[in-house]
């Protein structure tokens, strides 16, 4: 009788430890390769219409471009630069045919082509005709979706980077 109890207790402890390990694993933060690109866009689109506010990453007040991008990716456990200039040397640079949803478009400044001045997230990948979601300080003055092939952005295009793949 005692040996049956010991076997039962041992099996229970063994089974419990497997369950605990499984639960611990489920609560680990996502790695970049596990992040679903479409989920990033679904989340980003929740903020369409949020006002443009310079130097802000607060959804209650508004976003600037890098504040919006960093806020969206932070929700998925990724820390990205809080300034658009910080995107100059991060991620893997892509050719237009490699653009994917969730990649980041990096643009020169409106007046100065020597500095990075704007960023956005591709939400519809189609090379240089891709659409991107961003906090626009232009006419829109809010989080909006724009086509990369508009003259304003084509002229300022610097590069597209993949920050999700390892």
mmCIF file of C-alpha atoms in Angstrom:
data_model
loop_
_atom_site.group_PDB
_atom_site.id
_atom_site.type_symbol
_atom_site.label_atom_id
_atom_site.label_comp_id
_atom_site.label_asym_id
_atom_site.label_seq_id
_atom_site.Cartn_x
_atom_site.Cartn_y
_atom_site.Cartn_z
ATOM 1 C CA UNK A 1 0.000 0.000 0.000
ATOM 2 C CA UNK A 2 2.804 2.372 0.924
ATOM 3 C CA UNK A 3 4.636 1.685 -2.385
ATOM 4 C CA UNK A 4 1.451 2.503 -4.363
ATOM 5 C CA UNK A 5 1.176 5.810 -2.551
ATOM 6 C CA UNK A 6 4.859 6.577 -3.241
ATOM 7 C CA UNK A 7 4.418 5.763 -6.956
ATOM 8 C CA UNK A 8 1.284 7.914 -7.114
ATOM 9 C CA UNK A 9 3.012 10.793 -5.305
ATOM 10 C CA UNK A 10 6.078 10.545 -7.572
ATOM 11 C CA UNK A 11 3.905 10.553 -10.701
ATOM 12 C CA UNK A 12 1.936 13.532 -9.383
ATOM 13 C CA UNK A 13 5.107 15.545 -8.668
ATOM 14 C CA UNK A 14 6.585 14.648 -12.054
ATOM 15 C CA UNK A 15 3.377 15.608 -13.889
ATOM 16 C CA UNK A 16 3.094 18.862 -11.906
ATOM 17 C CA UNK A 17 6.635 19.886 -12.762
ATOM 18 C CA UNK A 18 5.928 19.435 -16.492
ATOM 19 C CA UNK A 19 2.835 21.605 -16.178
ATOM 20 C CA UNK A 20 4.739 24.289 -14.275
ATOM 21 C CA UNK A 21 7.470 24.386 -16.905
ATOM 22 C CA UNK A 22 4.852 24.666 -19.651
ATOM 23 C CA UNK A 23 3.113 27.551 -17.868
ATOM 24 C CA UNK A 24 6.418 29.316 -17.213
ATOM 25 C CA UNK A 25 7.256 29.029 -20.913
ATOM 26 C CA UNK A 26 3.868 30.468 -21.932
ATOM 27 C CA UNK A 27 4.559 33.616 -19.898
ATOM 28 C CA UNK A 28 7.972 34.338 -21.393
ATOM 29 C CA UNK A 29 8.198 37.487 -23.514
ATOM 30 C CA UNK A 30 8.044 36.971 -27.250
ATOM 31 C CA UNK A 31 11.267 36.967 -29.168
ATOM 32 C CA UNK A 32 11.481 38.982 -32.343
ATOM 33 C CA UNK A 33 11.088 35.898 -34.519
ATOM 34 C CA UNK A 34 7.847 34.920 -32.763
ATOM 35 C CA UNK A 35 6.105 38.245 -33.314
ATOM 36 C CA UNK A 36 3.307 37.997 -35.836
ATOM 37 C CA UNK A 37 3.742 40.812 -38.342
ATOM 38 C CA UNK A 38 0.003 41.138 -38.966
ATOM 39 C CA UNK A 39 -0.580 41.532 -35.208
ATOM 40 C CA UNK A 40 1.701 44.570 -35.228
ATOM 41 C CA UNK A 41 -0.467 46.234 -37.875
ATOM 42 C CA UNK A 42 -3.752 45.312 -36.187
ATOM 43 C CA UNK A 43 -2.409 46.916 -33.007
ATOM 44 C CA UNK A 44 -1.034 49.979 -34.821
ATOM 45 C CA UNK A 45 -4.360 50.589 -36.585
ATOM 46 C CA UNK A 46 -6.062 50.990 -33.182
ATOM 47 C CA UNK A 47 -4.369 54.399 -33.087
ATOM 48 C CA UNK A 48 -5.501 55.696 -36.492
ATOM 49 C CA UNK A 49 -6.670 59.277 -36.008
ATOM 50 C CA UNK A 50 -4.591 59.852 -32.857
ATOM 51 C CA UNK A 51 -3.250 63.426 -33.089
ATOM 52 C CA UNK A 52 0.318 64.235 -34.042
ATOM 53 C CA UNK A 53 2.133 65.677 -31.029
ATOM 54 C CA UNK A 54 5.838 66.461 -31.289
ATOM 55 C CA UNK A 55 8.072 64.499 -28.879
ATOM 56 C CA UNK A 56 5.184 62.375 -27.586
ATOM 57 C CA UNK A 57 4.706 58.636 -27.293
ATOM 58 C CA UNK A 58 1.531 58.898 -25.210
ATOM 59 C CA UNK A 59 -1.620 57.518 -26.887
ATOM 60 C CA UNK A 60 -3.822 59.704 -24.669
ATOM 61 C CA UNK A 61 -2.095 62.881 -25.927
ATOM 62 C CA UNK A 62 -0.704 61.887 -29.316
ATOM 63 C CA UNK A 63 2.403 60.641 -31.069
ATOM 64 C CA UNK A 64 5.271 61.896 -33.132
ATOM 65 C CA UNK A 65 6.559 59.445 -35.768
ATOM 66 C CA UNK A 66 9.216 57.687 -33.711
ATOM 67 C CA UNK A 67 7.031 57.818 -30.607
ATOM 68 C CA UNK A 68 4.340 55.935 -32.509
ATOM 69 C CA UNK A 69 6.712 53.292 -33.929
ATOM 70 C CA UNK A 70 8.463 52.707 -30.599
ATOM 71 C CA UNK A 71 5.112 52.540 -28.756
ATOM 72 C CA UNK A 72 3.697 49.933 -31.161
ATOM 73 C CA UNK A 73 6.771 47.694 -31.023
ATOM 74 C CA UNK A 74 7.062 48.077 -27.233
ATOM 75 C CA UNK A 75 3.669 46.358 -26.985
ATOM 76 C CA UNK A 76 5.375 43.317 -28.514
ATOM 77 C CA UNK A 77 8.336 43.413 -26.143
ATOM 78 C CA UNK A 78 10.749 45.218 -28.466
ATOM 79 C CA UNK A 79 12.649 48.367 -27.602
ATOM 80 C CA UNK A 80 13.246 50.596 -30.617
ATOM 81 C CA UNK A 81 14.781 54.078 -30.813
ATOM 82 C CA UNK A 82 12.676 56.942 -29.514
ATOM 83 C CA UNK A 83 14.180 59.336 -32.072
ATOM 84 C CA UNK A 84 13.893 58.922 -35.851
ATOM 85 C CA UNK A 85 17.649 59.496 -36.161
ATOM 86 C CA UNK A 86 18.154 56.297 -34.148
ATOM 87 C CA UNK A 87 16.850 54.271 -37.096
ATOM 88 C CA UNK A 88 19.814 55.155 -39.306
ATOM 89 C CA UNK A 89 21.884 52.124 -38.276
ATOM 90 C CA UNK A 90 19.475 49.480 -36.974
ATOM 91 C CA UNK A 91 17.905 46.415 -38.529
ATOM 92 C CA UNK A 92 18.603 44.714 -41.826
ATOM 93 C CA UNK A 93 18.288 46.987 -44.868
ATOM 94 C CA UNK A 94 15.922 45.541 -47.467
ATOM 95 C CA UNK A 95 15.458 45.831 -51.217
ATOM 96 C CA UNK A 96 11.941 46.887 -52.304
ATOM 97 C CA UNK A 97 11.060 43.334 -53.386
ATOM 98 C CA UNK A 98 11.893 42.163 -49.833
ATOM 99 C CA UNK A 99 9.577 44.618 -48.004
ATOM 100 C CA UNK A 100 7.179 42.910 -45.598
ATOM 101 C CA UNK A 101 4.365 44.000 -43.327
ATOM 102 C CA UNK A 102 5.920 45.203 -40.057
ATOM 103 C CA UNK A 103 9.140 46.474 -41.614
ATOM 104 C CA UNK A 104 10.086 50.076 -40.875
ATOM 105 C CA UNK A 105 10.403 52.733 -43.555
ATOM 106 C CA UNK A 106 13.029 55.363 -42.828
ATOM 107 C CA UNK A 107 12.950 58.792 -44.479
ATOM 108 C CA UNK A 108 15.247 61.773 -44.686
ATOM 109 C CA UNK A 109 14.093 64.971 -43.048
ATOM 110 C CA UNK A 110 11.696 67.221 -44.924
ATOM 111 C CA UNK A 111 14.272 69.979 -45.340
ATOM 112 C CA UNK A 112 17.559 68.183 -44.689
ATOM 113 C CA UNK A 113 18.559 65.121 -46.723
ATOM 114 C CA UNK A 114 21.565 64.512 -44.470
ATOM 115 C CA UNK A 115 19.555 63.397 -41.439
ATOM 116 C CA UNK A 116 16.821 60.853 -40.810
ATOM 117 C CA UNK A 117 13.630 62.729 -40.129
ATOM 118 C CA UNK A 118 10.665 60.349 -40.316
ATOM 119 C CA UNK A 119 9.694 56.692 -39.788
ATOM 120 C CA UNK A 120 6.640 54.522 -40.369
ATOM 121 C CA UNK A 121 5.573 50.855 -40.356
ATOM 122 C CA UNK A 122 4.673 49.009 -43.560
ATOM 123 C CA UNK A 123 1.061 47.848 -43.334
ATOM 124 C CA UNK A 124 0.622 46.744 -46.972
ATOM 125 C CA UNK A 125 3.832 45.453 -48.565
ATOM 126 C CA UNK A 126 4.219 46.056 -52.293
ATOM 127 C CA UNK A 127 7.752 47.306 -52.895
ATOM 128 C CA UNK A 128 7.897 51.026 -53.597
ATOM 129 C CA UNK A 129 4.068 51.066 -53.786
ATOM 130 C CA UNK A 130 3.771 49.836 -50.186
ATOM 131 C CA UNK A 131 1.463 51.590 -47.732
ATOM 132 C CA UNK A 132 2.649 52.555 -44.272
ATOM 133 C CA UNK A 133 1.096 53.656 -41.013
ATOM 134 C CA UNK A 134 2.747 56.599 -39.279
ATOM 135 C CA UNK A 135 2.205 59.685 -37.160
ATOM 136 C CA UNK A 136 2.229 62.440 -39.765
ATOM 137 C CA UNK A 137 3.160 66.021 -38.997
ATOM 138 C CA UNK A 138 1.992 66.993 -42.497
ATOM 139 C CA UNK A 139 -1.546 67.700 -43.680
ATOM 140 C CA UNK A 140 -2.990 64.763 -41.767
ATOM 141 C CA UNK A 141 -1.609 65.846 -38.349
ATOM 142 C CA UNK A 142 -2.467 62.396 -36.989
ATOM 143 C CA UNK A 143 -1.720 58.683 -37.222
ATOM 144 C CA UNK A 144 -2.631 57.823 -40.787
ATOM 145 C CA UNK A 145 -1.902 55.419 -43.635
ATOM 146 C CA UNK A 146 -0.002 56.764 -46.638
ATOM 147 C CA UNK A 147 1.303 55.261 -49.857
ATOM 148 C CA UNK A 148 5.079 55.216 -50.249
ATOM 149 C CA UNK A 149 4.714 56.110 -53.927
ATOM 150 C CA UNK A 150 3.508 59.651 -53.204
ATOM 151 C CA UNK A 151 6.086 62.173 -54.407
ATOM 152 C CA UNK A 152 6.579 63.619 -50.920
ATOM 153 C CA UNK A 153 7.733 60.277 -49.520
ATOM 154 C CA UNK A 154 9.444 58.822 -52.601
ATOM 155 C CA UNK A 155 11.807 61.819 -52.690
ATOM 156 C CA UNK A 156 12.633 61.440 -48.995
ATOM 157 C CA UNK A 157 12.932 57.639 -48.901
ATOM 158 C CA UNK A 158 16.197 56.549 -47.247
ATOM 159 C CA UNK A 159 15.695 52.830 -46.613
ATOM 160 C CA UNK A 160 13.469 50.076 -45.274
ATOM 161 C CA UNK A 161 14.652 47.954 -42.356
ATOM 162 C CA UNK A 162 13.604 44.637 -40.898
ATOM 163 C CA UNK A 163 13.859 44.751 -37.103
ATOM 164 C CA UNK A 164 11.896 41.525 -36.586
ATOM 165 C CA UNK A 165 14.059 38.843 -38.201
ATOM 166 C CA UNK A 166 17.164 37.623 -36.451
#
